[in-house]
mmCIF file of N, CA and C in Angstrom:
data_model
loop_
_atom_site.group_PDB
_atom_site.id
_atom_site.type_symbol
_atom_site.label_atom_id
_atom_site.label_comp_id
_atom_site.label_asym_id
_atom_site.label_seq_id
_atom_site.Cartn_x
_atom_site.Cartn_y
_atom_site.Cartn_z
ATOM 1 N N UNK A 854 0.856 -1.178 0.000
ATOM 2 C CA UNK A 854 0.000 0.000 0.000
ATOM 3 C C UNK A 854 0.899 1.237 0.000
ATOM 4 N N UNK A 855 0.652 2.012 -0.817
ATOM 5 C CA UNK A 855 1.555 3.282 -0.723
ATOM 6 C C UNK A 855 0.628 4.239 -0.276
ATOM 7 N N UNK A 856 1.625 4.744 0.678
ATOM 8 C CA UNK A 856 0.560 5.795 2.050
ATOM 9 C C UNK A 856 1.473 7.211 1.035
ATOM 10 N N UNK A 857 0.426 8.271 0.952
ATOM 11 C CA UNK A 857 0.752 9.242 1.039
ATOM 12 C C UNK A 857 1.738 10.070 2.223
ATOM 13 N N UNK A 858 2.261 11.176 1.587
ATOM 14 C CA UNK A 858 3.273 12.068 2.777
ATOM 15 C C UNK A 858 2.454 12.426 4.040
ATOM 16 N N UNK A 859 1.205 13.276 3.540
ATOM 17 C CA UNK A 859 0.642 13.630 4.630
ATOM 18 C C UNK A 859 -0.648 13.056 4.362
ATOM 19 N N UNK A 860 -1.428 12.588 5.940
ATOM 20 C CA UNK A 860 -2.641 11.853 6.100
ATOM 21 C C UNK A 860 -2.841 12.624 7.184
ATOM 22 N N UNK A 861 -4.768 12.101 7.734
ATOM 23 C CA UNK A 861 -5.369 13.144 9.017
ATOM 24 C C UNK A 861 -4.460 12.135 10.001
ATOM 25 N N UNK A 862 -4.873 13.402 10.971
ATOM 26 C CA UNK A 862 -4.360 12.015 12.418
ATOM 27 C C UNK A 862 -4.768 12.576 13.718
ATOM 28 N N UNK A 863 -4.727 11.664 14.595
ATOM 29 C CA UNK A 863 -5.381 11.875 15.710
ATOM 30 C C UNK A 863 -4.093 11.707 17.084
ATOM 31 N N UNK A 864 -4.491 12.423 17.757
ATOM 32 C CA UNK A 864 -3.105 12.252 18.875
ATOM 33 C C UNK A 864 -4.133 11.993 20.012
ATOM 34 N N UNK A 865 -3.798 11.501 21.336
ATOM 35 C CA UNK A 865 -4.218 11.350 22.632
ATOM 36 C C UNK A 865 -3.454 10.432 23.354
ATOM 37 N N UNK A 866 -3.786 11.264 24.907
ATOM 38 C CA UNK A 866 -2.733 10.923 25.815
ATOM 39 C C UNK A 866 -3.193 10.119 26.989
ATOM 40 N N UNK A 867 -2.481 9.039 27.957
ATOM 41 C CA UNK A 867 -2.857 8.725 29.060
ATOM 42 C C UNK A 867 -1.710 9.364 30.111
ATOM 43 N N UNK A 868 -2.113 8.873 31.448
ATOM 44 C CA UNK A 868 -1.049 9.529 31.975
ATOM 45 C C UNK A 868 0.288 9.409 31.636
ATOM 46 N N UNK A 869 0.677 8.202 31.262
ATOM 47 C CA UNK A 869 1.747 7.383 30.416
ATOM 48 C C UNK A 869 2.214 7.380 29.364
ATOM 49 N N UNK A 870 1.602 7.370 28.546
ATOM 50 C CA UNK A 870 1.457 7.237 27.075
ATOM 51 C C UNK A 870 1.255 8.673 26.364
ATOM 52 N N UNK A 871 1.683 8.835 25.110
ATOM 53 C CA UNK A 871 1.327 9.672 23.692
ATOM 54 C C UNK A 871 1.087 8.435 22.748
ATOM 55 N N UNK A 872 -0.284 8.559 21.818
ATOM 56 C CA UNK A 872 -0.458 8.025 20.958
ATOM 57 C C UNK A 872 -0.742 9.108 19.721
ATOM 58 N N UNK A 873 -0.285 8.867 18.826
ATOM 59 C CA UNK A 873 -0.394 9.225 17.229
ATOM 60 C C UNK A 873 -0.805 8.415 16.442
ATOM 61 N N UNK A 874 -2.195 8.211 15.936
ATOM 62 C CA UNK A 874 -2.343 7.226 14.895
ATOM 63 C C UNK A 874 -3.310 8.094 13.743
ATOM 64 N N UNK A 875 -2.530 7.475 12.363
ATOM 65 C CA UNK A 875 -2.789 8.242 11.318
ATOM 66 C C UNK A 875 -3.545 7.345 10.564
ATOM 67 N N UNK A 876 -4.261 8.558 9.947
ATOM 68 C CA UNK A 876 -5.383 7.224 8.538
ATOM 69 C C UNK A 876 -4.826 7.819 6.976
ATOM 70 N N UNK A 877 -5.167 6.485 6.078
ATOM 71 C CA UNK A 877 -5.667 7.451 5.112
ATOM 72 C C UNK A 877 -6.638 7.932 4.451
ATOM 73 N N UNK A 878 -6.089 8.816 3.899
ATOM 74 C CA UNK A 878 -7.179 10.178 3.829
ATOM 75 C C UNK A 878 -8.255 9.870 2.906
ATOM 76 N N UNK A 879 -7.800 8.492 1.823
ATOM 77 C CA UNK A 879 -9.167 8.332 0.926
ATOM 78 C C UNK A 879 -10.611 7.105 1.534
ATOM 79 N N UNK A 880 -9.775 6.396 2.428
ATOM 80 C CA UNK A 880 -10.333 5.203 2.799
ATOM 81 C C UNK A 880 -10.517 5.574 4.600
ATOM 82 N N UNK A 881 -9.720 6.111 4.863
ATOM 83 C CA UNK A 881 -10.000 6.862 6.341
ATOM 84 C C UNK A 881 -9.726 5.231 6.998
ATOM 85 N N UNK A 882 -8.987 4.454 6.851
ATOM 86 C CA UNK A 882 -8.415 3.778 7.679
ATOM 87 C C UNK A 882 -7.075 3.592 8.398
ATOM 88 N N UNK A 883 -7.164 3.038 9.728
ATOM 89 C CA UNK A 883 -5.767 3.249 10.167
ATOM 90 C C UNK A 883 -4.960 2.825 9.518
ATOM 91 N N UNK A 884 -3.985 3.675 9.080
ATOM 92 C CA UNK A 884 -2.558 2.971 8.678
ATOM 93 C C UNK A 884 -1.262 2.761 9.477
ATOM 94 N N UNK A 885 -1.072 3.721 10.706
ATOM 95 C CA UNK A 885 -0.200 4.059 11.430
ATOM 96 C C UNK A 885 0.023 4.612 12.456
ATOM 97 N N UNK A 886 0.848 3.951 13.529
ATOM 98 C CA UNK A 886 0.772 4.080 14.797
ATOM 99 C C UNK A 886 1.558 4.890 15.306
ATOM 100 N N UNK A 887 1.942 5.637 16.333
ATOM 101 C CA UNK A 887 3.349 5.903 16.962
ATOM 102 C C UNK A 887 2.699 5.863 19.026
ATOM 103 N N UNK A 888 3.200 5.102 19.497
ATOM 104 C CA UNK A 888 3.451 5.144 21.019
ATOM 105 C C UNK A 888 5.041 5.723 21.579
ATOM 106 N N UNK A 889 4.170 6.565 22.400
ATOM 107 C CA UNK A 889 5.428 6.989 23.277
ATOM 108 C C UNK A 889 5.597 6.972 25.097
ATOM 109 N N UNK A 890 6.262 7.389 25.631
ATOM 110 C CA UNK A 890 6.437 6.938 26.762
ATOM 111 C C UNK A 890 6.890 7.844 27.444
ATOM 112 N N UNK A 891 6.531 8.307 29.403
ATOM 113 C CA UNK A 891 6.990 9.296 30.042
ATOM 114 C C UNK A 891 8.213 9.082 30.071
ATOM 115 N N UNK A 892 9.135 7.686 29.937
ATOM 116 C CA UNK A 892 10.832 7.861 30.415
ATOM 117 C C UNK A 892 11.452 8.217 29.487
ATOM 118 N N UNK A 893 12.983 8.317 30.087
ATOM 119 C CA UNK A 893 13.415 8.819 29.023
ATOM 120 C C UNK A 893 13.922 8.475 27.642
ATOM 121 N N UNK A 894 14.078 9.183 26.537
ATOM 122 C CA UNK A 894 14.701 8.748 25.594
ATOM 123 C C UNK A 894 15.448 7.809 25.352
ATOM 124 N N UNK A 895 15.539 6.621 24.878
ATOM 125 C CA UNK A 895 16.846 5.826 24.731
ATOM 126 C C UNK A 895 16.512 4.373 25.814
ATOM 127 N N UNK A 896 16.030 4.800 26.669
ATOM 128 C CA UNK A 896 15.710 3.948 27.405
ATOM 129 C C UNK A 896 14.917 2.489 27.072
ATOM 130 N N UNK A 897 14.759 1.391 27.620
ATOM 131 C CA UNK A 897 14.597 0.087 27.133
ATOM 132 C C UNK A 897 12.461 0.575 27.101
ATOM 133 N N UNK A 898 11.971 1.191 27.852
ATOM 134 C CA UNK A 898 10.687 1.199 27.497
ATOM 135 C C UNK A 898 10.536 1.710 25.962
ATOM 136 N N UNK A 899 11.556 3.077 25.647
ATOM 137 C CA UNK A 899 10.840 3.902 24.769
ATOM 138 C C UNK A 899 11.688 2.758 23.652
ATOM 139 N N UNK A 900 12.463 1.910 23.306
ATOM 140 C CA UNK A 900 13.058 1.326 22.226
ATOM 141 C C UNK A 900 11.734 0.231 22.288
ATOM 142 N N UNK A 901 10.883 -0.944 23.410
ATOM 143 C CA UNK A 901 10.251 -1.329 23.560
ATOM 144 C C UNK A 901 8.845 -0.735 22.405
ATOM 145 N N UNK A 902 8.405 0.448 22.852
ATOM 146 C CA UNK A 902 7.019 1.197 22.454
ATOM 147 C C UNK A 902 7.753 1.570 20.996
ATOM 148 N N UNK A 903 8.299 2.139 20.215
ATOM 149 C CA UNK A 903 9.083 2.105 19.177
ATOM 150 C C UNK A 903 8.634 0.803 18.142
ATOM 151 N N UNK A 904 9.393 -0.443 18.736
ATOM 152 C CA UNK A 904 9.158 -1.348 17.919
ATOM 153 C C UNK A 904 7.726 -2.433 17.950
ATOM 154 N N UNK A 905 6.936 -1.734 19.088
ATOM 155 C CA UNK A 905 5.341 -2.020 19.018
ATOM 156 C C UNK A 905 4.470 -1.357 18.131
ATOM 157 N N UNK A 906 5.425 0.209 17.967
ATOM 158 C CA UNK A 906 4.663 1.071 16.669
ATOM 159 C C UNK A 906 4.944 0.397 15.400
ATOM 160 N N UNK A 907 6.060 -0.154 15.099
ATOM 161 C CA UNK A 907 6.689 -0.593 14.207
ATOM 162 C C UNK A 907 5.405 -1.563 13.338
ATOM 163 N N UNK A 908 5.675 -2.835 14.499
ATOM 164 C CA UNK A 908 4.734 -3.616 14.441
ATOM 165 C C UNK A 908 3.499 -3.329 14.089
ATOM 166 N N UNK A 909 2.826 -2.954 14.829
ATOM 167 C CA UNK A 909 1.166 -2.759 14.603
ATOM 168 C C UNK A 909 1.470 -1.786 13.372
ATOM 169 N N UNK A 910 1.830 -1.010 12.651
ATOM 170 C CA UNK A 910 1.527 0.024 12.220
ATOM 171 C C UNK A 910 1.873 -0.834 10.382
ATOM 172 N N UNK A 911 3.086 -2.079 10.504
ATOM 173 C CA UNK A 911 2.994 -3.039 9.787
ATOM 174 C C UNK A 911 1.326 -4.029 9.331
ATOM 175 N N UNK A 912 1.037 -4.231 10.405
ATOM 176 C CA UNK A 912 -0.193 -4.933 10.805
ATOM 177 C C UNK A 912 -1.268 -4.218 9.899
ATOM 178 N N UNK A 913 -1.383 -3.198 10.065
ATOM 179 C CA UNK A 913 -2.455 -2.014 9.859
ATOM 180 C C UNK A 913 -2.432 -1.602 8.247
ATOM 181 N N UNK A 914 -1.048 -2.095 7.225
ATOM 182 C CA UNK A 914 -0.505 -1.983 5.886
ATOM 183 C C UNK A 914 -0.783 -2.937 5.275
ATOM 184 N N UNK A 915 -0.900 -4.372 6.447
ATOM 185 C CA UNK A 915 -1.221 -5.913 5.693
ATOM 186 C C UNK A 915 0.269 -5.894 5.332
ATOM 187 N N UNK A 916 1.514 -5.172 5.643
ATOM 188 C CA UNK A 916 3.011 -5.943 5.432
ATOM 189 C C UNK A 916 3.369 -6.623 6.263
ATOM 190 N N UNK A 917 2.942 -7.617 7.149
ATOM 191 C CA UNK A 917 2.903 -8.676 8.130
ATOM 192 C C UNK A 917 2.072 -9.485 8.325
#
């Protein structure tokens, strides 16, 4: 599936978490994820949440 540059997207937060998930814009389905995390940078959570975006956001393309 070839995703366009820019698509809508939606952000929201828990106390924990930033989520970013984007659609596209003709079919308005999810294509893409991003999770983030209160610690810090570099750290084993945020490399963790990283390659869960990775994943699902694969999932969400049908390239997995």
């Amino acid at each position: 599936m070839k995703l366009p540059n820019r698509r809508p997207c939606i952000t929201a937060r828990t106390e924990n978490f930033h989520f970013s998930i984007s659609f596209h814009p003709e079919t308005n389905e999810p294509v893409e994820i991003f999770i983030g995390g209160r610690g810090k940078s570099g750290s084993q959570l945020d490399f963790e949440l990283e390659e869960l975006s990775i994943k699902a956001s694969k999932i969400m393309q049908g390239r997995d």
